[in-house]
Amino acid sequence: MNDTGKDLPAQATPTSTPQPRSAFERWRRKAMLVTGLGVTEEERLEDLRLHHVQQCERKKEYLMNYSPVVVFMLKHLKLSGCEVPPSNILCAPCDQTRSGGFTPDPGAVVLCAGNFFSEQHMESTITHELLHLYDHCRFKVDWGNLRHHACSEIRANNLSGDCRFTRELRRGFVSFSKQHQACVRRRAIESVTANPACPNEAAAERAVNEVWESCFNDTRPFDEIY
């Protein structure tokens, strides 16, 4: 027989279940967090981070189900033996310089909550990172090998929509002659330069140049540049 309650003081009574806040109280709390009145800066920033993550998760779920290019990539990853569940595409706070990232093991994509300026921006970011995952799964990329890394970066920038004219215009790069190729090359060099195995930008540029022709023309799993 369970008699753990027999030693309670006579005046003790079971605690009641906390009642949900009223709509007014929820609105008041939200107003405090938005204005910063009555809350600490840490509380306000934490609420903003939570809002960005929730918003990111909603958009991510929509794109995984309805974006033609994201659905296409997920299908071909599954066909390659690397099915990607929604839990492997994570929304998380990041620094302001990034929109996403890819972790080879266990094959996870990170979306930087709060760093997207449009749904199309998130779509191209997911596609970019899924292309890295596709290369990792299909071609067994050694990410410490600068030529391997360069090839995947060329393909991801080329095929994801990252180098559309409108995206480049937003970045402040305007060119009417071979704009797409210039963007793909520049962004690939930037990414390879950030590889811990890369000694300097010259080595990154050399790696990109060495694999450029074959990797720029390799549009798998697409038939052509998206």
JSON list of N, CA and C in Angstrom, two decimals, residues 101-164:
[
{"chain": "A", "resi": 101, "resn": "GLY", "atom": "N", "xyz": [23.88, 25.68, -43.00]},
{"chain": "A", "resi": 101, "resn": "GLY", "atom": "CA", "xyz": [25.10, 24.89, -42.92]},
{"chain": "A", "resi": 101, "resn": "GLY", "atom": "C", "xyz": [24.78, 23.41, -43.06]},
{"chain": "A", "resi": 102, "resn": "PHE", "atom": "N", "xyz": [25.82, 22.62, -43.20]},
{"chain": "A", "resi": 102, "resn": "PHE", "atom": "CA", "xyz": [25.67, 21.18, -43.41]},
{"chain": "A", "resi": 102, "resn": "PHE", "atom": "C", "xyz": [26.67, 20.44, -42.56]},
{"chain": "A", "resi": 103, "resn": "THR", "atom": "N", "xyz": [26.20, 19.41, -41.88]},
{"chain": "A", "resi": 103, "resn": "THR", "atom": "CA", "xyz": [27.07, 18.55, -41.07]},
{"chain": "A", "resi": 103, "resn": "THR", "atom": "C", "xyz": [27.06, 17.15, -41.69]},
{"chain": "A", "resi": 104, "resn": "PRO", "atom": "N", "xyz": [28.20, 16.68, -42.20]},
{"chain": "A", "resi": 104, "resn": "PRO", "atom": "CA", "xyz": [28.22, 15.37, -42.89]},
{"chain": "A", "resi": 104, "resn": "PRO", "atom": "C", "xyz": [27.68, 14.22, -42.05]},
{"chain": "A", "resi": 105, "resn": "ASP", "atom": "N", "xyz": [28.06, 14.16, -40.79]},
{"chain": "A", "resi": 105, "resn": "ASP", "atom": "CA", "xyz": [27.59, 13.10, -39.91]},
{"chain": "A", "resi": 105, "resn": "ASP", "atom": "C", "xyz": [26.85, 13.73, -38.74]},
{"chain": "A", "resi": 106, "resn": "PRO", "atom": "N", "xyz": [25.55, 13.42, -38.58]},
{"chain": "A", "resi": 106, "resn": "PRO", "atom": "CA", "xyz": [24.79, 12.34, -39.23]},
{"chain": "A", "resi": 106, "resn": "PRO", "atom": "C", "xyz": [24.01, 12.77, -40.46]},
{"chain": "A", "resi": 107, "resn": "GLY", "atom": "N", "xyz": [24.48, 13.72, -41.21]},
{"chain": "A", "resi": 107, "resn": "GLY", "atom": "CA", "xyz": [23.76, 14.18, -42.39]},
{"chain": "A", "resi": 107, "resn": "GLY", "atom": "C", "xyz": [22.66, 15.16, -42.03]},
{"chain": "A", "resi": 108, "resn": "ALA", "atom": "N", "xyz": [23.03, 16.21, -41.34]},
{"chain": "A", "resi": 108, "resn": "ALA", "atom": "CA", "xyz": [22.04, 17.20, -40.88]},
{"chain": "A", "resi": 108, "resn": "ALA", "atom": "C", "xyz": [22.26, 18.54, -41.56]},
{"chain": "A", "resi": 109, "resn": "VAL", "atom": "N", "xyz": [21.16, 19.22, -41.83]},
{"chain": "A", "resi": 109, "resn": "VAL", "atom": "CA", "xyz": [21.18, 20.56, -42.38]},
{"chain": "A", "resi": 109, "resn": "VAL", "atom": "C", "xyz": [20.70, 21.52, -41.31]},
{"chain": "A", "resi": 110, "resn": "VAL", "atom": "N", "xyz": [21.41, 22.62, -41.14]},
{"chain": "A", "resi": 110, "resn": "VAL", "atom": "CA", "xyz": [21.02, 23.65, -40.18]},
{"chain": "A", "resi": 110, "resn": "VAL", "atom": "C", "xyz": [20.54, 24.88, -40.94]},
{"chain": "A", "resi": 111, "resn": "LEU", "atom": "N", "xyz": [19.35, 25.37, -40.58]},
{"chain": "A", "resi": 111, "resn": "LEU", "atom": "CA", "xyz": [18.81, 26.60, -41.14]},
{"chain": "A", "resi": 111, "resn": "LEU", "atom": "C", "xyz": [18.91, 27.68, -40.07]},
{"chain": "A", "resi": 112, "resn": "CYS", "atom": "N", "xyz": [19.47, 28.82, -40.44]},
{"chain": "A", "resi": 112, "resn": "CYS", "atom": "CA", "xyz": [19.71, 29.89, -39.46]},
{"chain": "A", "resi": 112, "resn": "CYS", "atom": "C", "xyz": [18.45, 30.72, -39.27]},
{"chain": "A", "resi": 113, "resn": "ALA", "atom": "N", "xyz": [17.70, 30.42, -38.22]},
{"chain": "A", "resi": 113, "resn": "ALA", "atom": "CA", "xyz": [16.43, 31.08, -37.94]},
{"chain": "A", "resi": 113, "resn": "ALA", "atom": "C", "xyz": [16.63, 32.58, -37.77]},
{"chain": "A", "resi": 114, "resn": "GLY", "atom": "N", "xyz": [15.79, 33.35, -38.46]},
{"chain": "A", "resi": 114, "resn": "GLY", "atom": "CA", "xyz": [15.86, 34.80, -38.36]},
{"chain": "A", "resi": 114, "resn": "GLY", "atom": "C", "xyz": [16.77, 35.44, -39.38]},
{"chain": "A", "resi": 115, "resn": "ASN", "atom": "N", "xyz": [17.49, 34.62, -40.18]},
{"chain": "A", "resi": 115, "resn": "ASN", "atom": "CA", "xyz": [18.45, 35.17, -41.14]},
{"chain": "A", "resi": 115, "resn": "ASN", "atom": "C", "xyz": [17.96, 35.10, -42.58]},
{"chain": "A", "resi": 116, "resn": "PHE", "atom": "N", "xyz": [16.67, 34.79, -42.79]},
{"chain": "A", "resi": 116, "resn": "PHE", "atom": "CA", "xyz": [16.14, 34.70, -44.15]},
{"chain": "A", "resi": 116, "resn": "PHE", "atom": "C", "xyz": [15.29, 35.92, -44.47]},
{"chain": "A", "resi": 117, "resn": "PHE", "atom": "N", "xyz": [15.51, 36.50, -45.64]},
{"chain": "A", "resi": 117, "resn": "PHE", "atom": "CA", "xyz": [14.75, 37.68, -46.03]},
{"chain": "A", "resi": 117, "resn": "PHE", "atom": "C", "xyz": [13.54, 37.34, -46.91]},
{"chain": "A", "resi": 118, "resn": "SER", "atom": "N", "xyz": [13.41, 36.08, -47.30]},
{"chain": "A", "resi": 118, "resn": "SER", "atom": "CA", "xyz": [12.26, 35.66, -48.11]},
{"chain": "A", "resi": 118, "resn": "SER", "atom": "C", "xyz": [12.14, 34.15, -48.08]},
{"chain": "A", "resi": 119, "resn": "GLU", "atom": "N", "xyz": [10.99, 33.66, -48.52]},
{"chain": "A", "resi": 119, "resn": "GLU", "atom": "CA", "xyz": [10.78, 32.22, -48.62]},
{"chain": "A", "resi": 119, "resn": "GLU", "atom": "C", "xyz": [11.71, 31.62, -49.67]},
{"chain": "A", "resi": 120, "resn": "GLN", "atom": "N", "xyz": [11.93, 32.37, -50.76]},
{"chain": "A", "resi": 120, "resn": "GLN", "atom": "CA", "xyz": [12.82, 31.89, -51.82]},
{"chain": "A", "resi": 120, "resn": "GLN", "atom": "C", "xyz": [14.25, 31.76, -51.30]},
{"chain": "A", "resi": 121, "resn": "HIS", "atom": "N", "xyz": [14.66, 32.67, -50.40]},
{"chain": "A", "resi": 121, "resn": "HIS", "atom": "CA", "xyz": [15.99, 32.60, -49.80]},
{"chain": "A", "resi": 121, "resn": "HIS", "atom": "C", "xyz": [16.14, 31.30, -49.00]},
{"chain": "A", "resi": 122, "resn": "MET", "atom": "N", "xyz": [15.13, 30.96, -48.21]},
{"chain": "A", "resi": 122, "resn": "MET", "atom": "CA", "xyz": [15.17, 29.71, -47.45]},
{"chain": "A", "resi": 122, "resn": "MET", "atom": "C", "xyz": [15.16, 28.51, -48.39]},
{"chain": "A", "resi": 123, "resn": "GLU", "atom": "N", "xyz": [14.37, 28.57, -49.44]},
{"chain": "A", "resi": 123, "resn": "GLU", "atom": "CA", "xyz": [14.29, 27.47, -50.39]},
{"chain": "A", "resi": 123, "resn": "GLU", "atom": "C", "xyz": [15.65, 27.19, -51.03]},
{"chain": "A", "resi": 124, "resn": "SER", "atom": "N", "xyz": [16.34, 28.24, -51.47]},
{"chain": "A", "resi": 124, "resn": "SER", "atom": "CA", "xyz": [17.65, 28.04, -52.11]},
{"chain": "A", "resi": 124, "resn": "SER", "atom": "C", "xyz": [18.69, 27.57, -51.09]},
{"chain": "A", "resi": 125, "resn": "THR", "atom": "N", "xyz": [18.55, 28.02, -49.83]},
{"chain": "A", "resi": 125, "resn": "THR", "atom": "CA", "xyz": [19.48, 27.57, -48.79]},
{"chain": "A", "resi": 125, "resn": "THR", "atom": "C", "xyz": [19.30, 26.08, -48.51]},
{"chain": "A", "resi": 126, "resn": "ILE", "atom": "N", "xyz": [18.05, 25.64, -48.37]},
{"chain": "A", "resi": 126, "resn": "ILE", "atom": "CA", "xyz": [17.79, 24.21, -48.15]},
{"chain": "A", "resi": 126, "resn": "ILE", "atom": "C", "xyz": [18.34, 23.39, -49.33]},
{"chain": "A", "resi": 127, "resn": "THR", "atom": "N", "xyz": [18.07, 23.87, -50.55]},
{"chain": "A", "resi": 127, "resn": "THR", "atom": "CA", "xyz": [18.53, 23.15, -51.74]},
{"chain": "A", "resi": 127, "resn": "THR", "atom": "C", "xyz": [20.05, 23.08, -51.78]},
{"chain": "A", "resi": 128, "resn": "HIS", "atom": "N", "xyz": [20.71, 24.19, -51.48]},
{"chain": "A", "resi": 128, "resn": "HIS", "atom": "CA", "xyz": [22.18, 24.23, -51.44]},
{"chain": "A", "resi": 128, "resn": "HIS", "atom": "C", "xyz": [22.73, 23.17, -50.49]},
{"chain": "A", "resi": 129, "resn": "GLU", "atom": "N", "xyz": [22.19, 23.13, -49.27]},
{"chain": "A", "resi": 129, "resn": "GLU", "atom": "CA", "xyz": [22.71, 22.20, -48.28]},
{"chain": "A", "resi": 129, "resn": "GLU", "atom": "C", "xyz": [22.35, 20.75, -48.62]},
{"chain": "A", "resi": 130, "resn": "LEU", "atom": "N", "xyz": [21.17, 20.54, -49.21]},
{"chain": "A", "resi": 130, "resn": "LEU", "atom": "CA", "xyz": [20.79, 19.18, -49.62]},
{"chain": "A", "resi": 130, "resn": "LEU", "atom": "C", "xyz": [21.69, 18.68, -50.77]},
{"chain": "A", "resi": 131, "resn": "LEU", "atom": "N", "xyz": [22.16, 19.60, -51.60]},
{"chain": "A", "resi": 131, "resn": "LEU", "atom": "CA", "xyz": [23.10, 19.20, -52.65]},
{"chain": "A", "resi": 131, "resn": "LEU", "atom": "C", "xyz": [24.42, 18.73, -52.04]},
{"chain": "A", "resi": 132, "resn": "HIS", "atom": "N", "xyz": [24.87, 19.40, -50.98]},
{"chain": "A", "resi": 132, "resn": "HIS", "atom": "CA", "xyz": [26.06, 18.91, -50.27]},
{"chain": "A", "resi": 132, "resn": "HIS", "atom": "C", "xyz": [25.81, 17.51, -49.71]},
{"chain": "A", "resi": 133, "resn": "LEU", "atom": "N", "xyz": [24.63, 17.32, -49.15]},
{"chain": "A", "resi": 133, "resn": "LEU", "atom": "CA", "xyz": [24.29, 16.02, -48.57]},
{"chain": "A", "resi": 133, "resn": "LEU", "atom": "C", "xyz": [24.21, 14.95, -49.67]},
{"chain": "A", "resi": 134, "resn": "TYR", "atom": "N", "xyz": [23.66, 15.33, -50.82]},
{"chain": "A", "resi": 134, "resn": "TYR", "atom": "CA", "xyz": [23.59, 14.41, -51.97]},
{"chain": "A", "resi": 134, "resn": "TYR", "atom": "C", "xyz": [25.00, 14.00, -52.41]},
{"chain": "A", "resi": 135, "resn": "ASP", "atom": "N", "xyz": [25.89, 14.98, -52.52]},
{"chain": "A", "resi": 135, "resn": "ASP", "atom": "CA", "xyz": [27.27, 14.68, -52.92]},
{"chain": "A", "resi": 135, "resn": "ASP", "atom": "C", "xyz": [27.95, 13.78, -51.89]},
{"chain": "A", "resi": 136, "resn": "HIS", "atom": "N", "xyz": [27.72, 14.08, -50.61]},
{"chain": "A", "resi": 136, "resn": "HIS", "atom": "CA", "xyz": [28.32, 13.29, -49.54]},
{"chain": "A", "resi": 136, "resn": "HIS", "atom": "C", "xyz": [27.85, 11.84, -49.60]},
{"chain": "A", "resi": 137, "resn": "CYS", "atom": "N", "xyz": [26.57, 11.67, -49.87]},
{"chain": "A", "resi": 137, "resn": "CYS", "atom": "CA", "xyz": [25.97, 10.33, -49.90]},
{"chain": "A", "resi": 137, "resn": "CYS", "atom": "C", "xyz": [26.36, 9.58, -51.18]},
{"chain": "A", "resi": 138, "resn": "ARG", "atom": "N", "xyz": [26.27, 10.26, -52.30]},
{"chain": "A", "resi": 138, "resn": "ARG", "atom": "CA", "xyz": [26.45, 9.60, -53.59]},
{"chain": "A", "resi": 138, "resn": "ARG", "atom": "C", "xyz": [27.92, 9.42, -53.97]},
{"chain": "A", "resi": 139, "resn": "PHE", "atom": "N", "xyz": [28.75, 10.42, -53.65]},
{"chain": "A", "resi": 139, "resn": "PHE", "atom": "CA", "xyz": [30.12, 10.42, -54.15]},
{"chain": "A", "resi": 139, "resn": "PHE", "atom": "C", "xyz": [31.17, 10.27, -53.05]},
{"chain": "A", "resi": 140, "resn": "LYS", "atom": "N", "xyz": [30.72, 10.09, -51.80]},
{"chain": "A", "resi": 140, "resn": "LYS", "atom": "CA", "xyz": [31.65, 9.86, -50.68]},
{"chain": "A", "resi": 140, "resn": "LYS", "atom": "C", "xyz": [32.70, 10.97, -50.59]},
{"chain": "A", "resi": 141, "resn": "VAL", "atom": "N", "xyz": [32.24, 12.20, -50.50]},
{"chain": "A", "resi": 141, "resn": "VAL", "atom": "CA", "xyz": [33.13, 13.36, -50.47]},
{"chain": "A", "resi": 141, "resn": "VAL", "atom": "C", "xyz": [34.02, 13.34, -49.23]},
{"chain": "A", "resi": 142, "resn": "ASP", "atom": "N", "xyz": [35.30, 13.61, -49.44]},
{"chain": "A", "resi": 142, "resn": "ASP", "atom": "CA", "xyz": [36.24, 13.83, -48.35]},
{"chain": "A", "resi": 142, "resn": "ASP", "atom": "C", "xyz": [36.35, 15.34, -48.16]},
{"chain": "A", "resi": 143, "resn": "TRP", "atom": "N", "xyz": [35.71, 15.86, -47.10]},
{"chain": "A", "resi": 143, "resn": "TRP", "atom": "CA", "xyz": [35.61, 17.31, -46.93]},
{"chain": "A", "resi": 143, "resn": "TRP", "atom": "C", "xyz": [36.93, 17.96, -46.55]},
{"chain": "A", "resi": 144, "resn": "GLY", "atom": "N", "xyz": [37.93, 17.17, -46.19]},
{"chain": "A", "resi": 144, "resn": "GLY", "atom": "CA", "xyz": [39.26, 17.69, -45.94]},
{"chain": "A", "resi": 144, "resn": "GLY", "atom": "C", "xyz": [40.09, 17.82, -47.21]},
{"chain": "A", "resi": 145, "resn": "ASN", "atom": "N", "xyz": [39.58, 17.24, -48.30]},
{"chain": "A", "resi": 145, "resn": "ASN", "atom": "CA", "xyz": [40.23, 17.34, -49.60]},
{"chain": "A", "resi": 145, "resn": "ASN", "atom": "C", "xyz": [39.68, 18.59, -50.30]},
{"chain": "A", "resi": 146, "resn": "LEU", "atom": "N", "xyz": [40.53, 19.58, -50.55]},
{"chain": "A", "resi": 146, "resn": "LEU", "atom": "CA", "xyz": [40.06, 20.86, -51.09]},
{"chain": "A", "resi": 146, "resn": "LEU", "atom": "C", "xyz": [39.41, 20.71, -52.46]},
{"chain": "A", "resi": 147, "resn": "ARG", "atom": "N", "xyz": [39.88, 19.81, -53.27]},
{"chain": "A", "resi": 147, "resn": "ARG", "atom": "CA", "xyz": [39.27, 19.60, -54.59]},
{"chain": "A", "resi": 147, "resn": "ARG", "atom": "C", "xyz": [37.87, 19.02, -54.45]},
{"chain": "A", "resi": 148, "resn": "HIS", "atom": "N", "xyz": [37.69, 18.08, -53.53]},
{"chain": "A", "resi": 148, "resn": "HIS", "atom": "CA", "xyz": [36.36, 17.52, -53.29]},
{"chain": "A", "resi": 148, "resn": "HIS", "atom": "C", "xyz": [35.41, 18.62, -52.80]},
{"chain": "A", "resi": 149, "resn": "HIS", "atom": "N", "xyz": [35.88, 19.38, -51.81]},
{"chain": "A", "resi": 149, "resn": "HIS", "atom": "CA", "xyz": [35.05, 20.45, -51.25]},
{"chain": "A", "resi": 149, "resn": "HIS", "atom": "C", "xyz": [34.70, 21.47, -52.33]},
{"chain": "A", "resi": 150, "resn": "ALA", "atom": "N", "xyz": [35.69, 21.85, -53.13]},
{"chain": "A", "resi": 150, "resn": "ALA", "atom": "CA", "xyz": [35.47, 22.84, -54.19]},
{"chain": "A", "resi": 150, "resn": "ALA", "atom": "C", "xyz": [34.40, 22.36, -55.17]},
{"chain": "A", "resi": 151, "resn": "CYS", "atom": "N", "xyz": [34.47, 21.09, -55.53]},
{"chain": "A", "resi": 151, "resn": "CYS", "atom": "CA", "xyz": [33.51, 20.54, -56.49]},
{"chain": "A", "resi": 151, "resn": "CYS", "atom": "C", "xyz": [32.08, 20.62, -55.94]},
{"chain": "A", "resi": 152, "resn": "SER", "atom": "N", "xyz": [31.89, 20.25, -54.69]},
{"chain": "A", "resi": 152, "resn": "SER", "atom": "CA", "xyz": [30.55, 20.29, -54.11]},
{"chain": "A", "resi": 152, "resn": "SER", "atom": "C", "xyz": [30.06, 21.72, -53.98]},
{"chain": "A", "resi": 153, "resn": "GLU", "atom": "N", "xyz": [30.95, 22.66, -53.65]},
{"chain": "A", "resi": 153, "resn": "GLU", "atom": "CA", "xyz": [30.55, 24.07, -53.54]},
{"chain": "A", "resi": 153, "resn": "GLU", "atom": "C", "xyz": [30.16, 24.63, -54.90]},
{"chain": "A", "resi": 154, "resn": "ILE", "atom": "N", "xyz": [30.91, 24.28, -55.93]},
{"chain": "A", "resi": 154, "resn": "ILE", "atom": "CA", "xyz": [30.56, 24.72, -57.29]},
{"chain": "A", "resi": 154, "resn": "ILE", "atom": "C", "xyz": [29.17, 24.22, -57.66]},
{"chain": "A", "resi": 155, "resn": "ARG", "atom": "N", "xyz": [28.93, 22.94, -57.42]},
{"chain": "A", "resi": 155, "resn": "ARG", "atom": "CA", "xyz": [27.64, 22.35, -57.77]},
{"chain": "A", "resi": 155, "resn": "ARG", "atom": "C", "xyz": [26.50, 22.97, -56.95]},
{"chain": "A", "resi": 156, "resn": "ALA", "atom": "N", "xyz": [26.72, 23.14, -55.66]},
{"chain": "A", "resi": 156, "resn": "ALA", "atom": "CA", "xyz": [25.66, 23.67, -54.79]},
{"chain": "A", "resi": 156, "resn": "ALA", "atom": "C", "xyz": [25.30, 25.11, -55.17]},
{"chain": "A", "resi": 157, "resn": "ASN", "atom": "N", "xyz": [26.31, 25.94, -55.44]},
{"chain": "A", "resi": 157, "resn": "ASN", "atom": "CA", "xyz": [26.04, 27.33, -55.84]},
{"chain": "A", "resi": 157, "resn": "ASN", "atom": "C", "xyz": [25.43, 27.41, -57.23]},
{"chain": "A", "resi": 158, "resn": "ASN", "atom": "N", "xyz": [25.83, 26.50, -58.09]},
{"chain": "A", "resi": 158, "resn": "ASN", "atom": "CA", "xyz": [25.36, 26.49, -59.47]},
{"chain": "A", "resi": 158, "resn": "ASN", "atom": "C", "xyz": [23.91, 26.06, -59.59]},
{"chain": "A", "resi": 159, "resn": "LEU", "atom": "N", "xyz": [23.50, 25.08, -58.77]},
{"chain": "A", "resi": 159, "resn": "LEU", "atom": "CA", "xyz": [22.21, 24.42, -58.96]},
{"chain": "A", "resi": 159, "resn": "LEU", "atom": "C", "xyz": [21.11, 24.84, -57.99]},
{"chain": "A", "resi": 160, "resn": "SER", "atom": "N", "xyz": [21.46, 25.54, -56.93]},
{"chain": "A", "resi": 160, "resn": "SER", "atom": "CA", "xyz": [20.47, 25.82, -55.88]},
{"chain": "A", "resi": 160, "resn": "SER", "atom": "C", "xyz": [19.64, 27.07, -56.09]},
{"chain": "A", "resi": 161, "resn": "GLY", "atom": "N", "xyz": [20.07, 27.95, -56.97]},
{"chain": "A", "resi": 161, "resn": "GLY", "atom": "CA", "xyz": [19.41, 29.24, -57.11]},
{"chain": "A", "resi": 161, "resn": "GLY", "atom": "C", "xyz": [20.12, 30.34, -56.33]},
{"chain": "A", "resi": 162, "resn": "ASP", "atom": "N", "xyz": [21.21, 29.99, -55.66]},
{"chain": "A", "resi": 162, "resn": "ASP", "atom": "CA", "xyz": [21.97, 30.97, -54.89]},
{"chain": "A", "resi": 162, "resn": "ASP", "atom": "C", "xyz": [22.53, 32.09, -55.75]},
{"chain": "A", "resi": 163, "resn": "CYS", "atom": "N", "xyz": [22.76, 31.83, -57.02]},
{"chain": "A", "resi": 163, "resn": "CYS", "atom": "CA", "xyz": [23.42, 32.82, -57.88]},
{"chain": "A", "resi": 163, "resn": "CYS", "atom": "C", "xyz": [22.48, 33.46, -58.89]},
{"chain": "A", "resi": 164, "resn": "ARG", "atom": "N", "xyz": [21.19, 33.45, -58.58]},
{"chain": "A", "resi": 164, "resn": "ARG", "atom": "CA", "xyz": [20.26, 34.20, -59.43]},
{"chain": "A", "resi": 164, "resn": "ARG", "atom": "C", "xyz": [20.65, 35.68, -59.47]}
]
